[in-house]
Short mmCIF file of C-alpha atoms in Angstrom, two decimals:
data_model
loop_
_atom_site.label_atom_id
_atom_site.label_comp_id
_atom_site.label_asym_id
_atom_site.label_seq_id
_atom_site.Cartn_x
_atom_site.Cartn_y
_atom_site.Cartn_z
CA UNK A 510 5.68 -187.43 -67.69
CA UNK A 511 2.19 -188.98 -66.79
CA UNK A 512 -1.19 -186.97 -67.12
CA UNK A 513 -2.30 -184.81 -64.34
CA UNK A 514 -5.28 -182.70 -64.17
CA UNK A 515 -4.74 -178.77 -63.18
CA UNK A 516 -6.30 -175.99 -61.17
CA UNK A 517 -5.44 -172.27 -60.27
CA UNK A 518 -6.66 -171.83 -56.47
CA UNK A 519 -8.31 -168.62 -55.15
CA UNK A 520 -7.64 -168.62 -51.99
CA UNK A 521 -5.20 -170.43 -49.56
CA UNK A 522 -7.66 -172.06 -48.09
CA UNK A 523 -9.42 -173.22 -51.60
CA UNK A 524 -5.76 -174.73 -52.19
CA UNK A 525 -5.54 -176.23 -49.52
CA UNK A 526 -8.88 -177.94 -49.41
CA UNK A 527 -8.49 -179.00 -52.79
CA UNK A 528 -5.33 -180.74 -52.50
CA UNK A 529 -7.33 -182.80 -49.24
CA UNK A 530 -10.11 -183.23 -51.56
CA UNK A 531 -7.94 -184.94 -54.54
CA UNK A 532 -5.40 -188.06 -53.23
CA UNK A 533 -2.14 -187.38 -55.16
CA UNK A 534 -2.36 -183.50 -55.51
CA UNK A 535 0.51 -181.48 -55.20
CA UNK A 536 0.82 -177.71 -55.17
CA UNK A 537 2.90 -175.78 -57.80
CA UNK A 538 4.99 -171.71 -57.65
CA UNK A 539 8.05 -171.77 -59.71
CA UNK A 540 8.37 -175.39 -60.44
CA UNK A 541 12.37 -175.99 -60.25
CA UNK A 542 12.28 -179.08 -58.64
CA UNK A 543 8.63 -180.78 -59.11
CA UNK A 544 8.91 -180.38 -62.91
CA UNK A 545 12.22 -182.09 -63.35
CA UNK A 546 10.85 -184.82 -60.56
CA UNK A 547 7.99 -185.25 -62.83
CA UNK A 548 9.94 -185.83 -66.02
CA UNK A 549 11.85 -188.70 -64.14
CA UNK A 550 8.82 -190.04 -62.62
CA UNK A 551 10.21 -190.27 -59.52
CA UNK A 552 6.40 -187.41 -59.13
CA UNK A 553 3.77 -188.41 -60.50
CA UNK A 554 1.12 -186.09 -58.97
CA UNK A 555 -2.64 -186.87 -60.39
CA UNK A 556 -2.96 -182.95 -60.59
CA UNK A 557 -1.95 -180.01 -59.53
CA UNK A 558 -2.83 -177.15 -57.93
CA UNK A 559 -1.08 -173.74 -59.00
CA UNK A 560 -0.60 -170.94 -56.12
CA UNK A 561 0.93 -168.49 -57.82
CA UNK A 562 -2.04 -166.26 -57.93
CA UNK A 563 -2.79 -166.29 -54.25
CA UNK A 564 -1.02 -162.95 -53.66
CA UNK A 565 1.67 -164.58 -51.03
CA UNK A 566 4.52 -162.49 -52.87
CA UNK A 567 5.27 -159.68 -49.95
CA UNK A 568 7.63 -159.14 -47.68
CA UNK A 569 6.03 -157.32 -44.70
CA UNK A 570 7.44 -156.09 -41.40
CA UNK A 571 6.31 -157.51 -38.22
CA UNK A 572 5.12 -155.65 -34.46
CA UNK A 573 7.93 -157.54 -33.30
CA UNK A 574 10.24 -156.21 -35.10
CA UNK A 575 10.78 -158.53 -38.00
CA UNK A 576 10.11 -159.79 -41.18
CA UNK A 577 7.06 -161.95 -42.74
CA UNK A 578 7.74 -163.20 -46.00
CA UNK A 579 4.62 -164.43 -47.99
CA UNK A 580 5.52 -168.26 -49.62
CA UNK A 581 5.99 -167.11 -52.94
CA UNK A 582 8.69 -164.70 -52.69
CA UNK A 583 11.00 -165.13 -55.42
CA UNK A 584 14.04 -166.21 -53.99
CA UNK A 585 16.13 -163.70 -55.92
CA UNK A 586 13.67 -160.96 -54.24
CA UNK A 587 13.82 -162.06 -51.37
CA UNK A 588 17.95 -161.71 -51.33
CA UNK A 589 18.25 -158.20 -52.70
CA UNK A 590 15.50 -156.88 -50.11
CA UNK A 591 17.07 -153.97 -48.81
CA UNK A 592 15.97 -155.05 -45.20
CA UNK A 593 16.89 -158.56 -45.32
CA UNK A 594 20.59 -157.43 -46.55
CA UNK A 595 20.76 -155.07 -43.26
CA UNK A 596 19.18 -157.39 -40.65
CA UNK A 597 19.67 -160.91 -41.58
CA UNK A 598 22.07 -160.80 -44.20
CA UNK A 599 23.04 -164.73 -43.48
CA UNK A 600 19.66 -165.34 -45.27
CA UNK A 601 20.81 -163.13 -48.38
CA UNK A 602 24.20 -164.81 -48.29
CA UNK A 603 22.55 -168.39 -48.50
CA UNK A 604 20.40 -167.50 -51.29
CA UNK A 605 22.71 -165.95 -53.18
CA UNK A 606 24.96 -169.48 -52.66
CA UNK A 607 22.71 -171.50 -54.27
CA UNK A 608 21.29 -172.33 -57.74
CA UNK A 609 21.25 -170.14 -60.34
CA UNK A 610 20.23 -166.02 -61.57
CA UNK A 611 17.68 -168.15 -63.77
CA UNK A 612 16.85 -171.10 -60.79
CA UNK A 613 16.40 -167.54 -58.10
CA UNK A 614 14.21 -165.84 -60.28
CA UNK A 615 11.40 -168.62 -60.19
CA UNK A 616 12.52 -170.74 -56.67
CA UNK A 617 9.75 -169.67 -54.09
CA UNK A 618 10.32 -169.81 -50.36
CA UNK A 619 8.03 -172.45 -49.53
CA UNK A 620 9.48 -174.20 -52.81
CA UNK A 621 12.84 -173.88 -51.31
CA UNK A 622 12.33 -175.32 -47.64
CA UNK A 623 10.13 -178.07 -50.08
CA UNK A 624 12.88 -178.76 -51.91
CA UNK A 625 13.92 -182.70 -52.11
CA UNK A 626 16.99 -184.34 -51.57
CA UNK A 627 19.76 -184.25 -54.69
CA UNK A 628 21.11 -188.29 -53.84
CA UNK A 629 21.65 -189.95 -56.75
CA UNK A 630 19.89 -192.84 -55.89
CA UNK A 631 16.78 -190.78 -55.04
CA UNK A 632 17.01 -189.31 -59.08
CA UNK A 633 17.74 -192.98 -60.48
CA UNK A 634 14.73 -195.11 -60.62
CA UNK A 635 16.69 -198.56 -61.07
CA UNK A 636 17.88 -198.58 -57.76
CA UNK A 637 16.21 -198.71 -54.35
CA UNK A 638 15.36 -195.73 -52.59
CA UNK A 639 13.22 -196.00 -49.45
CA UNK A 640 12.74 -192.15 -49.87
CA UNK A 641 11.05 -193.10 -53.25
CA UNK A 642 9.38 -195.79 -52.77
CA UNK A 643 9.09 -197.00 -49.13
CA UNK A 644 10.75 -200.47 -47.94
CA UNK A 645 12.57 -201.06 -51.03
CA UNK A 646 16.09 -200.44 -49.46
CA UNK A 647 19.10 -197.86 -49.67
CA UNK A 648 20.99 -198.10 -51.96
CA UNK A 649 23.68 -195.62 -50.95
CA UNK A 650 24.32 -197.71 -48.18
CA UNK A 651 27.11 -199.39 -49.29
CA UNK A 652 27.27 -197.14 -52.42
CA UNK A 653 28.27 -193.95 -53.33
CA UNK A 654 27.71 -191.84 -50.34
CA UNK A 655 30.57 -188.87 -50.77
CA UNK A 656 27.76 -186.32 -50.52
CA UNK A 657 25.48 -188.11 -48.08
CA UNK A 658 24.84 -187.52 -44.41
CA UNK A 659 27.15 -188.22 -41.57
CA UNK A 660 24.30 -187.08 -39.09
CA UNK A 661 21.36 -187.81 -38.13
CA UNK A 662 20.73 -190.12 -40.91
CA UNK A 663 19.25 -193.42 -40.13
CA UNK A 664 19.36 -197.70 -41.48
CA UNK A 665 16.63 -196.60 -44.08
CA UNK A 666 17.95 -193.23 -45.51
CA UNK A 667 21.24 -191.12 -45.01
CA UNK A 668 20.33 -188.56 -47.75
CA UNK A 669 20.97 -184.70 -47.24
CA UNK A 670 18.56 -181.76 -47.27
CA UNK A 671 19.74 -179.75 -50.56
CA UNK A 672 18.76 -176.33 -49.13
CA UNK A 673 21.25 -173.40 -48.80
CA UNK A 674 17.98 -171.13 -47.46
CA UNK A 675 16.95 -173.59 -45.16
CA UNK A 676 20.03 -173.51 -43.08
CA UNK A 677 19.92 -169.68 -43.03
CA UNK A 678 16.20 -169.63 -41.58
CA UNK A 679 16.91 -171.96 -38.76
CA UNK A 680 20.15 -170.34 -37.59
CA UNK A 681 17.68 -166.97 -37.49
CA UNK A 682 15.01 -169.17 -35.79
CA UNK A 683 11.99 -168.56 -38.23
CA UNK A 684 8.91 -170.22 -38.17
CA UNK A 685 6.80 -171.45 -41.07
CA UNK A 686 3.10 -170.21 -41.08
CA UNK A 687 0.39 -172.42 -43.04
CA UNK A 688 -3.37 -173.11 -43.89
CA UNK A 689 -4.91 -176.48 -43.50
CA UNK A 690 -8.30 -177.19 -45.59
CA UNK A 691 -11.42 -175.82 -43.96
CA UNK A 692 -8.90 -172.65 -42.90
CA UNK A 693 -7.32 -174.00 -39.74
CA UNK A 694 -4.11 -171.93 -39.49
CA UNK A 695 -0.65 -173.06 -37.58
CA UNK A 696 2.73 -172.19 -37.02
CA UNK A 697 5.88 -174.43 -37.10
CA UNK A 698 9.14 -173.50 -35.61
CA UNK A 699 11.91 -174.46 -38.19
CA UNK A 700 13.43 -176.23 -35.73
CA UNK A 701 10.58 -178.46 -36.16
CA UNK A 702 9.22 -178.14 -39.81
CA UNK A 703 11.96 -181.11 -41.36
CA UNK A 704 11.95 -184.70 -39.76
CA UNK A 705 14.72 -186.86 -39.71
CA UNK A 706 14.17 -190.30 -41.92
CA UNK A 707 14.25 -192.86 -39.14
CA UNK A 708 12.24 -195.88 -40.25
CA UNK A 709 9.81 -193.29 -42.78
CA UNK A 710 12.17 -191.03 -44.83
CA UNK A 711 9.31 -190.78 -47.17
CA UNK A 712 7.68 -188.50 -44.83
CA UNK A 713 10.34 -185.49 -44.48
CA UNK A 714 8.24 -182.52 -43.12
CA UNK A 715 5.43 -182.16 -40.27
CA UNK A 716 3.17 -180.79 -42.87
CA UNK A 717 -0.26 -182.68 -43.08
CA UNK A 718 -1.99 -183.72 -46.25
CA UNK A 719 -2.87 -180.43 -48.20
CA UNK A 720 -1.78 -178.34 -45.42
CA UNK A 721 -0.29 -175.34 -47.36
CA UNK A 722 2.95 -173.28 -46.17
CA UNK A 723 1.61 -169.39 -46.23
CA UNK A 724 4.67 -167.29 -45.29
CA UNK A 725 7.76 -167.92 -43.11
CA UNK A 726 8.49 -165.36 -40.13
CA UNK A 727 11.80 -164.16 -38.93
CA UNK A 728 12.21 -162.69 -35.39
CA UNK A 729 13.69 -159.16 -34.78
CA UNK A 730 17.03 -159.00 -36.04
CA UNK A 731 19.87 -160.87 -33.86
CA UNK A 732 22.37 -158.19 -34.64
CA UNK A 733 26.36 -159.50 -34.98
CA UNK A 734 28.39 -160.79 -38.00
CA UNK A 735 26.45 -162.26 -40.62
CA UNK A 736 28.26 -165.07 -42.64
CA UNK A 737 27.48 -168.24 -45.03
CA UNK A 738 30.20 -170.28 -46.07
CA UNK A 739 29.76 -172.83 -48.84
CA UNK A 740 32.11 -175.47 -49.36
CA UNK A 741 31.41 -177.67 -52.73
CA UNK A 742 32.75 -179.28 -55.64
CA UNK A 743 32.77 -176.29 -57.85
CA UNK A 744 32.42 -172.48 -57.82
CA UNK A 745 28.67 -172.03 -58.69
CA UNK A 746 25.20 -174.14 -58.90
CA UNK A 747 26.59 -177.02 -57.21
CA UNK A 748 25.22 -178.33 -53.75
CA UNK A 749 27.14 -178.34 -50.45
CA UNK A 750 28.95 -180.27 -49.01
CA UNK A 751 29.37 -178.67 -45.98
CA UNK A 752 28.07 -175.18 -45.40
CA UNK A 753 27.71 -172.93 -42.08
CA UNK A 754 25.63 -170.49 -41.55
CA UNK A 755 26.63 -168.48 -38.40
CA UNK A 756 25.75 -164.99 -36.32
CA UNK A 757 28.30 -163.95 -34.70
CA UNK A 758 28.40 -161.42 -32.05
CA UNK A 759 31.28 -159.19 -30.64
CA UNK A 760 31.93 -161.04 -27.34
CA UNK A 761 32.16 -164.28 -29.89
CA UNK A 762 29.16 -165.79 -28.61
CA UNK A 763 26.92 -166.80 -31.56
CA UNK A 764 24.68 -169.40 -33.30
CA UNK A 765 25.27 -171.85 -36.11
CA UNK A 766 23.84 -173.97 -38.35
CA UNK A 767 25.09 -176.47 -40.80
CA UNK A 768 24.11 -177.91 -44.31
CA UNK A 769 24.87 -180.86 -46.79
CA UNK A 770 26.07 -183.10 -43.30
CA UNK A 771 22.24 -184.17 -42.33
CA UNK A 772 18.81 -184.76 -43.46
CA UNK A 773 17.86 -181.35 -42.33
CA UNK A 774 19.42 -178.03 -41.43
CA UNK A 775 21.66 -179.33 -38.64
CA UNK A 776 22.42 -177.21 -35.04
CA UNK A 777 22.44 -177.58 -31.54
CA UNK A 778 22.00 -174.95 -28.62
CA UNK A 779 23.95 -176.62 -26.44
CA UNK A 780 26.77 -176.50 -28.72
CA UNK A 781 26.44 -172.77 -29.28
CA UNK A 782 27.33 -172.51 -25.67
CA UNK A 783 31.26 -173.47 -26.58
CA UNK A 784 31.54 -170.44 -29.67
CA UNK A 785 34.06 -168.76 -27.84
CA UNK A 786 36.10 -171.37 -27.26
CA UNK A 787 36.52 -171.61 -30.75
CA UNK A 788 35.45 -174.25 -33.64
CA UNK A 789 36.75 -177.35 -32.01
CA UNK A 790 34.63 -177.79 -29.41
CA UNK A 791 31.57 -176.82 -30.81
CA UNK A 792 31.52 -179.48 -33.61
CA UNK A 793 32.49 -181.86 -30.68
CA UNK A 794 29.36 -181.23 -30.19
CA UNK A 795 27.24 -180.35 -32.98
CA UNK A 796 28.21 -183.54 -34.92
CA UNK A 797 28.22 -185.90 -32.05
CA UNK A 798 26.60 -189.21 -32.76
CA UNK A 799 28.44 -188.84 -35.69
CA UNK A 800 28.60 -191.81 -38.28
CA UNK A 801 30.16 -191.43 -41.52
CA UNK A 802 31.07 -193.32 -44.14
CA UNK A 803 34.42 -194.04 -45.65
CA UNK A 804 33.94 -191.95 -48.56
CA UNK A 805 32.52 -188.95 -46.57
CA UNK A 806 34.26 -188.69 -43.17
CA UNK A 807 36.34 -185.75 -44.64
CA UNK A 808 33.28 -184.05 -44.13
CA UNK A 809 33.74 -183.48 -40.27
CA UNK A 810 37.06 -182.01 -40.17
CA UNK A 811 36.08 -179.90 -43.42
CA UNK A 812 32.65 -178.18 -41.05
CA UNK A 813 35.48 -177.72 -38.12
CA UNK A 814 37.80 -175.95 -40.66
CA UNK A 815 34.63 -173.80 -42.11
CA UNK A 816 33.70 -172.86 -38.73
CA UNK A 817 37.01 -171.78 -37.73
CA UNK A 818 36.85 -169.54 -41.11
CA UNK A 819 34.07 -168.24 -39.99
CA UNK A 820 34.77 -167.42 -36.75
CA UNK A 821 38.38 -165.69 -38.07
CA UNK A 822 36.75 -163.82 -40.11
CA UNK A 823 34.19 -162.67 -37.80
CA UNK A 824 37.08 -161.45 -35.70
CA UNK A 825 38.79 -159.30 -38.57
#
């Protein structure tokens, strides 16, 4: 691990200044991911800025009906709130899906939708990674690419977001509220918050430099069935390789999302128009465009199948 110099902010907005003010800054919650990126080198922030004390740890109810949820809500808090497990229980499902008791109790919410990709050309610095160091190639092109993207990847990148919580949020249609230095203050539907890699998967959110996620917002609840389905290598604290996240409601009209087939938390409106015709026609289109590799094509019949779980057990 390289030196880095260290601060505790005040404020939001003294974070977020000071992470404008200091090329190379990076903020730090609970640590799960930047640490262990640090140990490889693969980040090498020049310092850091720690948030924890900033007091963005509640989970308040909206006019609107719904929920805000300050950044640094514990990810294992933020799945056993009593009103998250009534309304938007797909959120508690996801979290509960991923990591571990140990990994929950320090992930943050920010962290989470922060988190970077698990390819394993991404952790291993011999090879080239455009996401780690821009123009140097991809080396899972070509490689081993059984957990890589079939969607929306691009020539320069076809890694997967890791996130189980992500795909929950942007089947419930949150948006992510943040502080710029100087205070400006802005709101990013999740729709919108990840990019896809096109010819700069270096850059993989709309945030700006030290621009500082402050809460995410859920709507009023969307009432229906509530389900997350995780389909991976093994039982626990493994990542997906496909994964739905779906509401569904009684007339079988619904939404859903997908993870571990794209670079971001994957769904389509338009193809939400076909859920009660069943799984078939909805991944038509959902994963049009589609371009897998050899070793991960199994992936799109495996999100049809999980769908069509879903939507069974939706029906009883």
């Amino acid at each position: 691990m390289k030196p880095f110099t260290y601060e505790r902010a005040a404020s939001p907005t003294e974070a977020a200044t000071a992470a404008a003010r200091q090329p190379g800054a990076r903020f730090i919650a609970g640590g799960t991911n930047l640490l262990d990126l640090m140990k490889l080198q693969i980040e090498t922030p020049a310092h850091l800025i720690d948030v924890n004390g900033l007091g963005l740890d509640r989970i308040e109810e909206t006019q609107e009906g719904g929920l805000r949820i300050g950044a640094l809500v514990r990810n294992t808090d933020l799945a056993a709130d009593a009103r998250v497990r009534r309304d938007h229980a797909v959120l508690s499902r996801a979290l509960l899906a991923g990591a571990s008791g140990q990994l929950r109790n320090r992930a943050t919410t920010a962290g989470n939708l922060l988190q970077r990709t698990r390819c394993p050309y991404f952790y291993d610095t011999n090879m080239a990674c455009n996401k780690r160091r821009s123009g140097s190639g991809c080396s899972a092109l070509g490689g081993y690419s059984r957990q890589l993207a079939v969607v929306g990847g691009s020539d320069a990148c076809i890694a997967t977001h890791p996130s189980d919580m992500a795909v929950a949020m942007r089947v419930l249609d949150a948006t992510v509220e943040t502080v710029k230095p100087q205070g400006a203050t802005r709101t990013i539907p999740i729709a919108d918050f990840h990019r896809l890699p096109g010819d700069t998967p270096e850059i993989e959110t709309v945030l700006e430099p030290g621009e500082l996620i402050t809460a995410v917002t859920l709507p009023k609840p969307a009432g229906g069935a509530h389900h997350y389905r995780k389909v991976r290598d093994r039982a626990s604290y493994a990542f997906a390789l496909v994964s739905v996240a779906a509401i569904v409601q009684p007339d079988g009209s619904g939404r859903v999302a997908l993870g571990g087939v794209a670079p971001k938390p994957w769904r389509s409106e338009e193809a939400e128009a076909d859920m009660p015709r069943g799984a078939r026609p909805v991944m038509a289109k959902l994963l049009a465009g589609a371009k897998p590799t050899e070793e991960n094509k199994f992936k799109l019949p495996l999100a049809e199948r999980a769908l069509a779980a879903v939507l069974a057990e939706a029906k009883g």
